[in-house]
Coordinates of C-alpha atoms and ligand atoms in Angstrom, one line a residue:
M15 CA 37.8 -23.0 36.7
R16 CA 38.2 -19.7 34.8
C17 CA 35.0 -17.9 33.9
R18 CA 34.3 -16.3 30.4
L19 CA 36.3 -13.2 31.6
G20 CA 39.2 -15.5 32.4
L21 CA 38.8 -15.0 36.2
K22 CA 39.3 -17.7 38.8
E23 CA 37.7 -15.6 41.5
C24 CA 34.5 -13.6 41.2
P25 CA 35.5 -10.0 41.5
K26 CA 33.5 -7.9 43.9
N27 CA 33.5 -4.2 45.0
D28 CA 34.1 -3.3 48.6
A29 CA 30.4 -3.5 49.3
G30 CA 30.9 -7.2 48.5
I31 CA 28.6 -6.8 45.4
L32 CA 29.5 -9.1 42.4
R33 CA 31.1 -7.1 39.6
C34 CA 31.9 -9.5 36.8
F35 CA 29.8 -8.6 33.8
P36 CA 31.8 -7.3 30.8
K37 CA 31.2 -3.7 29.9
I38 CA 28.7 -3.2 27.1
E39 CA 30.0 -1.3 24.1
Q40 CA 26.9 -0.7 22.0
P41 CA 24.7 2.3 22.9
F42 CA 21.0 1.8 23.6
G43 CA 17.8 3.7 24.5
M44 CA 15.2 2.2 26.9
V45 CA 11.6 3.4 26.9
I46 CA 9.7 2.0 29.9
F47 CA 5.9 2.0 29.5
G48 CA 4.2 2.0 32.9
A49 CA 7.3 3.8 34.3
S50 CA 5.2 5.3 37.2
G51 CA 4.6 1.8 38.6
D52 CA 5.9 -0.6 41.1
L53 CA 8.2 -2.8 38.9
T54 CA 10.0 0.2 37.6
K55 CA 10.6 1.6 41.0
R56 CA 11.4 -1.6 42.9
K57 CA 13.2 -3.6 40.2
L58 CA 14.1 -2.1 36.8
V59 CA 15.7 1.2 37.9
P60 CA 17.6 -0.4 40.8
A61 CA 18.9 -3.0 38.4
L62 CA 20.0 -0.3 36.0
N63 CA 21.6 1.6 38.7
R64 CA 23.7 -1.3 39.8
L65 CA 24.8 -2.0 36.2
F66 CA 25.7 1.7 35.9
E67 CA 27.7 1.7 39.2
A68 CA 29.6 -1.3 38.0
E69 CA 30.5 0.6 34.8
I70 CA 28.9 -2.2 32.7
L71 CA 26.5 0.1 30.8
P72 CA 27.9 1.7 27.6
E73 CA 28.9 5.4 27.6
R74 CA 25.9 6.3 25.5
F75 CA 22.4 5.3 26.6
F76 CA 19.1 6.9 27.8
V77 CA 16.0 5.9 29.7
L78 CA 12.6 7.4 28.9
G79 CA 9.8 6.8 31.2
A80 CA 6.4 6.7 29.4
A81 CA 3.1 6.5 31.2
R82 CA -0.3 8.2 31.7
T83 CA 0.6 9.9 35.0
R84 CA 1.2 13.6 34.7
M85 CA 4.7 14.5 35.8
G86 CA 7.9 16.2 34.5
D87 CA 11.4 15.0 34.1
E88 CA 12.5 16.2 37.6
E89 CA 9.5 14.6 39.4
F90 CA 10.2 11.4 37.5
R91 CA 13.9 11.4 38.4
S92 CA 13.0 12.2 42.1
R93 CA 11.2 8.8 42.3
F94 CA 14.5 6.9 42.4
N95 CA 17.4 6.7 44.7
T96 CA 20.2 6.2 42.1
Q97 CA 23.5 7.6 41.0
P98 CA 23.0 11.3 40.0
D99 CA 24.9 10.7 36.8
L100 CA 22.4 7.9 35.9
L101 CA 19.5 10.2 36.5
K102 CA 20.9 12.7 34.0
R103 CA 20.0 10.1 31.4
F104 CA 16.4 9.8 32.6
S105 CA 13.5 11.7 31.1
Y106 CA 9.8 11.2 31.1
T107 CA 6.9 11.7 28.6
R108 CA 3.2 11.1 29.0
V109 CA 1.4 8.7 26.7
D110 CA -2.1 7.4 26.4
Y111 CA -1.5 3.7 25.7
Q112 CA -4.7 3.6 23.6
N113 CA -4.2 6.9 21.6
P114 CA -1.9 6.6 18.4
D115 CA -1.4 10.4 18.4
T116 CA 0.5 10.3 21.7
F117 CA 2.8 7.7 20.1
K118 CA 3.7 10.2 17.3
S119 CA 4.6 12.7 19.9
L120 CA 6.6 9.8 21.7
K121 CA 8.5 9.1 18.4
R122 CA 9.5 12.9 18.2
V123 CA 10.8 12.7 21.8
V124 CA 12.6 9.4 21.1
D125 CA 14.2 10.6 17.8
D126 CA 15.5 13.7 19.6
L127 CA 17.0 11.5 22.4
M128 CA 18.5 9.1 19.9
K129 CA 20.3 12.0 18.2
R130 CA 21.5 13.5 21.5
F131 CA 22.8 10.2 22.8
G132 CA 24.0 8.8 19.5
V133 CA 21.8 5.8 19.9
R134 CA 20.4 3.4 17.3
N135 CA 19.1 0.4 19.4
L136 CA 15.8 0.9 21.1
I137 CA 14.4 -1.3 23.8
F138 CA 10.6 -1.0 24.7
Y139 CA 9.9 -2.4 28.1
L140 CA 6.2 -3.0 28.7
S141 CA 6.0 -2.7 32.5
V142 CA 2.2 -2.4 32.4
P143 CA -0.8 -4.8 33.2
P144 CA -1.2 -7.3 30.5
D145 CA -4.5 -5.7 29.4
V146 CA -2.4 -2.8 28.0
Y147 CA 0.2 -4.8 26.0
V148 CA -1.7 -5.0 22.7
P149 CA -2.5 -1.3 22.3
I150 CA 1.0 -0.4 23.1
I151 CA 2.4 -2.8 20.6
E152 CA 0.0 -1.7 17.9
N153 CA 0.7 1.9 18.5
L154 CA 4.4 1.4 18.4
S155 CA 4.0 -0.2 15.0
K156 CA 1.7 2.6 13.7
A157 CA 4.2 5.2 14.8
G158 CA 7.0 3.3 13.0
L159 CA 8.9 2.8 16.2
N160 CA 9.2 -1.0 15.7
T161 CA 12.4 -0.7 13.6
E162 CA 14.7 -3.6 12.7
T163 CA 17.1 -2.6 15.5
S164 CA 14.4 -2.3 18.2
R165 CA 13.7 -5.0 20.9
I166 CA 10.5 -5.4 23.0
V167 CA 10.3 -6.8 26.5
I168 CA 7.0 -8.3 27.5
E169 CA 6.4 -9.0 31.3
K170 CA 4.6 -12.0 32.6
P171 CA 1.8 -13.1 32.8
F172 CA 1.8 -12.8 28.9
G173 CA -2.0 -12.3 28.6
K174 CA -4.7 -13.6 30.8
D175 CA -5.6 -16.9 29.2
L176 CA -4.7 -19.0 26.2
K177 CA -6.9 -17.0 23.8
S178 CA -5.5 -13.6 24.8
A179 CA -2.0 -15.0 24.9
R180 CA -2.4 -16.2 21.3
E181 CA -3.9 -12.9 20.3
L182 CA -0.9 -11.2 22.0
E183 CA 1.5 -13.4 20.1
Q184 CA -0.2 -12.6 16.8
V185 CA 0.1 -8.9 17.4
L186 CA 3.7 -9.3 18.5
Q187 CA 4.7 -11.4 15.5
R188 CA 3.0 -8.8 13.2
S189 CA 5.1 -6.0 14.6
F190 CA 8.4 -7.7 15.6
G191 CA 10.7 -10.6 14.6
E192 CA 11.0 -13.5 17.1
H193 CA 14.6 -12.5 17.8
Q194 CA 13.4 -8.9 18.8
I195 CA 10.9 -10.3 21.3
F196 CA 11.9 -10.8 25.0
R197 CA 9.2 -12.5 27.1
I198 CA 10.6 -12.1 30.6
D199 CA 10.1 -14.3 33.5
H200 CA 12.5 -12.7 36.0
Y201 CA 12.9 -16.0 37.9
L202 CA 15.1 -17.3 35.1
G203 CA 17.4 -14.4 35.9
K204 CA 18.0 -15.5 39.4
E205 CA 21.4 -17.1 40.0
T206 CA 19.9 -19.7 42.2
V207 CA 17.4 -20.7 39.5
Q208 CA 20.2 -21.0 36.9
N209 CA 22.2 -23.0 39.4
I210 CA 19.7 -25.7 39.3
L211 CA 21.0 -26.4 35.8
V212 CA 24.6 -26.4 36.9
F213 CA 23.9 -28.6 39.9
R214 CA 22.1 -31.1 37.8
F215 CA 24.2 -31.1 34.6
A216 CA 27.7 -30.3 35.8
N217 CA 27.7 -33.1 38.4
F218 CA 27.5 -36.7 37.4
I219 CA 26.2 -38.2 40.7
F220 CA 23.0 -36.3 41.1
E221 CA 21.6 -37.0 37.6
E222 CA 21.8 -40.7 38.1
I223 CA 19.3 -40.5 41.1
W224 CA 17.2 -37.8 39.6
N225 CA 14.3 -40.0 38.7
N226 CA 11.3 -42.0 39.9
K227 CA 13.5 -44.9 41.0
F228 CA 14.9 -42.8 43.8
V229 CA 12.7 -39.7 44.2
D230 CA 9.6 -40.1 46.4
H231 CA 8.1 -36.6 45.7
V232 CA 9.1 -32.9 45.0
Q233 CA 7.7 -29.8 46.8
I234 CA 8.1 -26.4 45.4
T235 CA 7.1 -23.3 47.6
I236 CA 7.0 -19.7 46.5
A237 CA 5.8 -17.9 49.6
E238 CA 5.5 -14.2 50.3
G239 CA 4.8 -12.3 53.5
I240 CA 3.6 -9.2 51.6
G241 CA -0.1 -8.7 50.5
V242 CA -1.3 -7.3 47.3
E243 CA 0.1 -3.8 48.4
H244 CA -1.0 -1.1 46.1
R245 CA -1.2 -3.4 43.0
A246 CA -5.0 -4.2 43.2
G247 CA -5.4 -2.7 39.8
Y248 CA -3.2 -5.5 38.4
F249 CA -3.9 -8.3 40.8
E250 CA -7.7 -8.1 40.8
N251 CA -7.5 -8.9 37.1
T252 CA -4.9 -11.5 37.5
G253 CA -4.9 -13.7 40.7
L254 CA -2.2 -15.9 42.0
L255 CA -2.4 -18.7 39.5
R256 CA -1.7 -16.3 36.6
D257 CA 0.6 -14.1 38.6
I258 CA 3.0 -16.8 39.9
F259 CA 2.1 -20.4 38.6
Q260 CA 1.8 -19.7 34.8
N261 CA 5.3 -18.4 34.8
H262 CA 7.7 -18.7 37.8
M263 CA 6.4 -21.9 39.3
L264 CA 6.2 -23.8 36.0
Q265 CA 9.7 -22.5 35.0
I266 CA 11.2 -23.7 38.2
L267 CA 9.4 -27.1 37.8
A268 CA 10.8 -27.4 34.3
L269 CA 14.4 -26.7 35.3
I270 CA 14.1 -29.2 38.1
T271 CA 12.7 -32.0 35.9
M272 CA 13.7 -31.4 32.3
E273 CA 16.0 -33.6 30.3
P274 CA 19.6 -32.5 29.8
P275 CA 19.8 -30.2 26.7
S276 CA 22.6 -30.8 24.3
S277 CA 23.7 -27.1 25.0
F278 CA 22.7 -24.4 27.3
N279 CA 22.9 -21.8 24.5
G280 CA 20.6 -21.4 21.6
E281 CA 17.4 -23.3 21.3
S282 CA 18.3 -26.6 22.8
F283 CA 17.8 -25.5 26.4
R284 CA 14.4 -23.8 25.6
S285 CA 13.2 -26.8 23.6
E286 CA 13.9 -29.3 26.5
R287 CA 12.1 -26.9 28.9
V288 CA 9.0 -26.7 26.6
K289 CA 9.2 -30.6 26.1
L290 CA 8.9 -31.0 29.9
L291 CA 6.0 -28.6 30.2
R292 CA 4.2 -30.6 27.5
S293 CA 4.5 -33.8 29.5
I294 CA 2.6 -32.4 32.6
R295 CA -0.6 -34.3 33.0
P296 CA -3.7 -32.1 32.3
F297 CA -5.8 -31.5 35.5
P298 CA -9.0 -33.5 35.7
V299 CA -11.6 -30.7 36.0
E300 CA -14.3 -33.2 37.1
D301 CA -12.6 -33.4 40.5
L302 CA -10.3 -30.4 40.4
E303 CA -10.6 -29.9 44.2
N304 CA -8.6 -33.0 44.8
W305 CA -5.7 -31.5 42.7
I306 CA -5.9 -27.7 43.2
V307 CA -6.7 -25.7 46.3
R308 CA -7.5 -22.0 46.1
G309 CA -7.1 -19.6 49.0
Q310 CA -7.6 -16.0 49.9
Y311 CA -5.8 -14.3 52.8
G312 CA -8.0 -13.0 55.7
R313 CA -6.9 -10.8 58.6
G314 CA -4.0 -12.0 60.6
T315 CA -0.5 -11.2 61.8
V316 CA 2.6 -11.4 59.7
N317 CA 5.9 -10.7 61.4
G318 CA 4.2 -9.4 64.5
R319 CA 2.1 -6.9 62.5
V320 CA -1.6 -7.1 62.2
V321 CA -2.7 -7.0 58.6
P322 CA -6.0 -6.6 56.8
A323 CA -7.7 -9.1 54.8
Y324 CA -7.3 -9.2 51.0
R325 CA -10.9 -7.8 50.6
E326 CA -10.0 -4.9 52.9
E327 CA -7.0 -3.8 50.8
P328 CA -7.3 -0.6 48.8
G329 CA -8.7 -1.1 45.3
V330 CA -10.0 -4.6 46.2
S331 CA -13.7 -5.5 45.7
K332 CA -15.3 -6.2 49.0
N333 CA -16.6 -9.6 47.7
S334 CA -13.6 -10.4 45.6
S335 CA -13.1 -14.1 44.8
V336 CA -9.6 -13.5 43.5
E337 CA -7.2 -16.1 44.9
T338 CA -4.0 -15.0 46.8
F339 CA -2.9 -18.7 47.4
V340 CA -2.8 -21.8 45.3
A341 CA -1.6 -25.3 46.1
M342 CA -1.6 -28.1 43.5
K343 CA -0.5 -31.7 43.0
L344 CA 0.5 -32.8 39.5
F345 CA 2.2 -35.6 37.7
I346 CA 4.7 -35.6 34.8
D347 CA 4.0 -38.4 32.4
N348 CA 7.3 -39.4 31.1
W349 CA 9.8 -42.3 31.8
R350 CA 11.8 -40.2 34.2
W351 CA 9.0 -39.0 36.5
S352 CA 6.1 -41.4 36.0
G353 CA 4.4 -41.9 39.4
V354 CA 6.2 -39.2 41.3
P355 CA 3.8 -36.5 42.7
F356 CA 4.8 -32.9 42.6
Y357 CA 3.3 -30.6 45.3
L358 CA 3.4 -26.9 44.4
R359 CA 2.2 -24.0 46.5
A360 CA 2.5 -20.2 46.3
G361 CA 0.7 -17.5 48.1
K362 CA 0.7 -13.9 49.6
R363 CA 0.5 -13.1 53.3
L364 CA 2.2 -16.4 54.4
P365 CA 4.5 -16.5 57.4
K366 CA 7.6 -15.4 55.5
K367 CA 9.1 -14.8 52.1
V368 CA 10.8 -18.0 50.9
T369 CA 11.2 -19.7 47.6
E370 CA 12.5 -23.3 47.9
V371 CA 12.5 -26.7 46.0
A372 CA 12.8 -29.9 48.0
V373 CA 13.6 -33.1 46.2
V374 CA 12.5 -35.7 48.8
F375 CA 14.0 -39.1 48.1
K376 CA 12.5 -42.5 49.0
R377 CA 12.9 -44.0 52.5
I378 CA 15.2 -46.9 53.1
P379 CA 13.4 -50.3 52.5
H380 CA 14.6 -51.9 55.7
S381 CA 16.3 -50.6 58.9
I382 CA 19.2 -52.6 60.4
F383 CA 19.3 -50.4 63.6
P384 CA 17.7 -51.8 66.7
N385 CA 14.5 -50.0 67.7
V386 CA 14.8 -47.6 64.7
P387 CA 12.2 -48.7 62.2
S388 CA 12.6 -47.3 58.7
K389 CA 9.4 -45.3 58.9
D390 CA 11.1 -43.2 61.7
L391 CA 14.2 -42.3 59.6
E392 CA 13.5 -39.0 57.7
P393 CA 14.4 -39.5 54.1
N394 CA 17.2 -37.8 52.2
T395 CA 16.2 -34.4 50.8
I396 CA 18.0 -32.0 48.5
I397 CA 16.8 -28.5 49.1
F398 CA 17.4 -25.6 46.7
T399 CA 16.8 -22.3 48.7
I400 CA 16.1 -19.9 45.8
Q401 CA 15.7 -17.0 48.1
P402 CA 16.4 -15.6 50.7
N403 CA 19.6 -17.0 52.3
E404 CA 20.4 -18.6 48.9
A405 CA 21.8 -22.2 49.4
I406 CA 21.8 -25.8 48.4
S407 CA 21.4 -28.3 51.3
L408 CA 21.5 -32.1 51.5
E409 CA 19.8 -33.8 54.5
F410 CA 21.1 -37.2 55.5
Q411 CA 21.5 -39.5 58.5
V412 CA 24.6 -39.8 60.6
K413 CA 25.4 -41.7 63.9
R414 CA 24.7 -39.8 67.1
P415 CA 28.1 -39.8 69.1
C416 CA 26.7 -42.0 71.9
P417 CA 26.6 -45.7 72.7
G418 CA 24.4 -47.8 70.4
M419 CA 23.6 -47.0 66.8
T420 CA 21.2 -44.1 66.7
P421 CA 20.8 -42.2 63.5
Q422 CA 20.3 -38.4 63.5
L423 CA 19.4 -36.3 60.5
L424 CA 21.6 -33.4 59.7
S425 CA 22.0 -31.0 56.8
M426 CA 25.1 -30.2 54.7
D427 CA 24.8 -26.7 53.5
F428 CA 26.3 -24.7 50.6
R429 CA 25.5 -21.0 51.2
Y430 CA 26.3 -18.7 48.4
E431 CA 27.3 -15.6 50.5
D432 CA 29.5 -17.8 52.8
Y433 CA 31.3 -19.4 49.9
F434 CA 31.5 -16.6 47.3
G435 CA 31.5 -13.8 49.7
V436 CA 29.3 -11.7 47.4
K437 CA 25.8 -10.5 47.3
L438 CA 24.1 -12.2 44.3
P439 CA 23.1 -9.9 41.4
D440 CA 19.4 -9.2 41.1
A441 CA 17.6 -11.2 38.4
Y442 CA 16.7 -8.0 36.5
E443 CA 20.5 -7.0 36.3
R444 CA 21.2 -10.1 34.4
L445 CA 18.0 -10.0 32.2
L446 CA 18.4 -6.3 31.3
L447 CA 21.9 -7.0 30.4
D448 CA 20.8 -9.9 28.1
V449 CA 18.2 -7.8 26.5
I450 CA 20.8 -5.0 25.7
L451 CA 23.1 -7.7 24.4
G452 CA 20.3 -9.4 22.5
D453 CA 20.6 -12.8 24.1
T454 CA 17.2 -14.6 24.4
T455 CA 18.4 -17.8 26.2
L456 CA 17.0 -16.8 29.5
F457 CA 13.6 -15.6 28.1
M458 CA 10.5 -17.5 27.4
R459 CA 9.7 -18.8 23.9
R460 CA 6.2 -18.4 22.4
D461 CA 5.6 -22.2 22.9
D462 CA 6.6 -21.9 26.5
L463 CA 3.5 -19.7 26.9
E464 CA 1.3 -21.7 24.7
V465 CA 2.0 -24.8 26.8
S466 CA 1.6 -23.2 30.1
W467 CA -1.7 -21.6 29.2
E468 CA -2.9 -24.9 27.6
L469 CA -2.4 -26.5 31.1
L470 CA -3.8 -23.8 33.2
D471 CA -6.7 -22.5 30.9
P472 CA -9.1 -25.3 31.8
V473 CA -8.6 -24.6 35.5
L474 CA -9.2 -21.0 35.1
K475 CA -12.4 -21.7 33.0
A476 CA -13.6 -24.2 35.6
W477 CA -13.2 -21.6 38.4
E478 CA -14.9 -18.9 36.4
S479 CA -17.8 -21.3 35.4
D480 CA -18.6 -22.3 39.0
P481 CA -17.5 -19.5 41.4
V482 CA -19.5 -21.0 44.3
R483 CA -17.9 -24.4 44.0
F484 CA -14.5 -22.9 43.6
E485 CA -14.8 -20.0 46.0
P486 CA -11.3 -19.5 47.6
H487 CA -10.9 -20.8 51.2
I488 CA -10.0 -18.0 53.5
Y489 CA -6.9 -18.5 55.5
P490 CA -5.5 -16.2 58.3
S491 CA -2.7 -14.0 57.1
G492 CA 0.6 -15.3 58.6
T493 CA -0.4 -19.0 58.2
W494 CA 0.7 -21.4 55.4
G495 CA -2.6 -21.3 53.6
P496 CA -6.0 -23.0 54.0
K497 CA -6.2 -26.4 55.7
E498 CA -7.3 -27.9 52.5
A499 CA -3.8 -27.4 51.2
D500 CA -2.5 -29.5 54.1
L501 CA -5.1 -32.2 53.2
L502 CA -3.9 -32.2 49.6
I503 CA -0.5 -33.7 50.6
E504 CA -1.4 -35.3 53.9
R505 CA -3.9 -37.7 52.3
D506 CA -0.9 -39.1 50.4
G507 CA 0.8 -39.7 53.7
R508 CA 3.2 -36.8 53.2
R509 CA 3.4 -33.3 54.7
W510 CA 4.5 -29.9 53.6
R511 CA 7.9 -28.7 54.7
R512 CA 7.9 -25.7 57.0
P513 CA 10.7 -23.8 55.3
Ligands
NDP630 N1 5.6 -5.4 40.7 C1 6.4 -6.6 40.7 O1 7.0 -7.1 41.6 C2 6.5 -7.4 39.5 C3 5.6 -7.1 38.4 N2 5.7 -7.8 37.2 C4 4.9 -7.4 36.0 O2 5.2 -6.1 35.6 C5 4.0 -5.5 35.0 C6 3.9 -4.2 35.8 O3 3.8 -4.5 37.1 P1 3.7 -3.3 38.2 O4 4.6 -2.2 37.9 O5 3.7 -3.9 39.5 O6 2.2 -2.8 37.9 P2 1.5 -1.4 38.5 O7 0.1 -1.9 38.9 O8 2.4 -0.7 39.3 O9 1.2 -0.7 37.0 C7 2.3 -0.2 36.3 C8 1.8 1.2 35.7 O10 0.8 0.7 34.7 C9 -0.2 1.7 34.7 N3 -1.5 1.0 34.9 C10 -1.9 0.4 36.0 N4 -3.1 -0.1 35.9 C11 -3.5 0.1 34.6 C12 -4.6 -0.1 33.9 N5 -5.6 -0.8 34.4 N6 -4.7 0.3 32.6 C13 -3.7 1.0 32.1 N7 -2.6 1.3 32.8 C14 -2.5 0.9 34.0 C15 0.2 2.7 35.7 O11 0.8 3.8 35.1 P3 0.0 5.1 34.6 O12 -1.3 5.2 35.3 O13 0.9 6.2 35.0 O14 -0.1 5.0 33.2 C16 1.0 2.0 36.6 O15 2.0 2.9 37.3 C17 2.9 -6.5 35.3 O16 2.7 -7.2 34.0 C18 3.4 -7.5 36.3 O17 2.9 -8.8 36.1 C19 6.6 -8.8 37.0 C20 7.4 -9.1 38.1 C21 7.4 -8.5 39.3
LIG631 O1 6.3 -11.7 39.2 C1 6.0 -11.4 40.4 O2 7.0 -11.6 41.2 C2 7.0 -10.9 42.5 C3 8.0 -11.7 43.4 O3 9.3 -11.6 42.8 P1 10.5 -12.0 43.7 O4 11.7 -11.9 42.8 O5 10.6 -10.9 44.8 O6 10.3 -13.3 44.3 C4 5.6 -11.0 43.1 O7 5.6 -10.3 44.4 C5 4.6 -10.4 42.1 O8 3.3 -10.5 42.7 C6 4.7 -11.1 40.8 O9 3.9 -10.3 39.9

């Protein structure tokens, strides 16, 4: 099938990197608040660099870093390993996020850059901890920078709870139109996450079995081997539930379970996603421990390296009760999924970095094979390996090539890199492109946030109200979390996959 560029094959450069986005015509300026931080260095600038190398970015654009850290243009540029011609478009200015006067100076700097580069469209990227969003938005408005042609990108976790998320939305709506607001969850930019939709809705056979008549349970794992790194300033005020579940986990769950939208573009896709989130059963706070397990990594060994406990990390309180691991069980109360348990887990300092979804089907009702009871036959499973080694696998039974009738489980695997022969574009490449183009399809809508916080707020409040009862269970780094997380699924007669 030909793609929107009319190509039957995905073009790639000699490094095997996918190069098939159309060149953008309209000029833009991007102001990155918090540009001295981790996201800018690890994700935003590398994504801009790849778009630049692919000659996708327009001739006229600039990037202005804005943060409190004192540095000049050259020091800012020296932080990044990118094409020199790209760095020529980078500059830096100091701002105090709380001080309106510094935003007046910022406007002077921006106006000058807009003249120099012939730019009208401004993008403000808030790559700062959530606590700082509101003052930045209000000061952009006071300085008159929130023009009709400007756009604003808000990073997850979109506030800290339902109340602050609503306050953030009110401030946002006062300063920008809905079409100008890009609430980013970068998992939606991942090719493998988007492919869940193509797998489900471009193939007839899977949708017919994608329900409680055939599915026994679903497991979603978002595991990381890294710890909090140098992000204690953010993470100590956030925790794993806000950092990963309120956004990435719930978005993946929604794509796996939502009803088919009438169209991918426009509001239909986003509406079906929100409809699904609304059907998740609220957690019973009276016996929350039976539904949600909190963990915090202790000392241990990851990939052969001895690592410190969370509480020993720089910037972390010595008696911090912030969770670095969460496992939960939930139900989706609708016709399609009624009665099917969903087991979700995410954490830091686990044995490896892997994100996968496993749709586990029911066992056969009766075995016709001598000495092979149905309980010994592993069920069919469809596994979406979101990252790394991106793939989709189907596990099924075949006959072992020997006398008798002995089934053997094997896996049929589609691996992106083997099949397409390209390295997948990073999520931020696609999402930055969509921001520049003004396409909000892969971004969160305000009701996405409303619903996800409505679901998790009672959990956060319960944890805060009884810190002793909900003290996180310490687990050794390099393990799959506290044993309580295993009990969560094992008491239902199931077990976590070891991806
Ligand atoms: N890092 C990641 O992998 C990802 C991060 N995100 C989101 O992106 C945003 C930024 O993340 P990240 O770059 O990792 O964050 P950082 O902790 O690196 O903070 C970014 C910048 O914000 C400023 N900052 C840090 N703490 C405070 C504070 N308490 N008050 C005011 N300013 C502060 C600092 O700049 P200065 O002091 O110079 O002003 C810092 O360089 C967050 O909302 C995060 O959830 C989303 C996906 C992935
Ligand atoms: O949003 C976040 O995501 C990263 C993991 O992103 P990935 O694309 O590498 O899976 C996580 O490390 C970070 O804590 C969180 O803020």
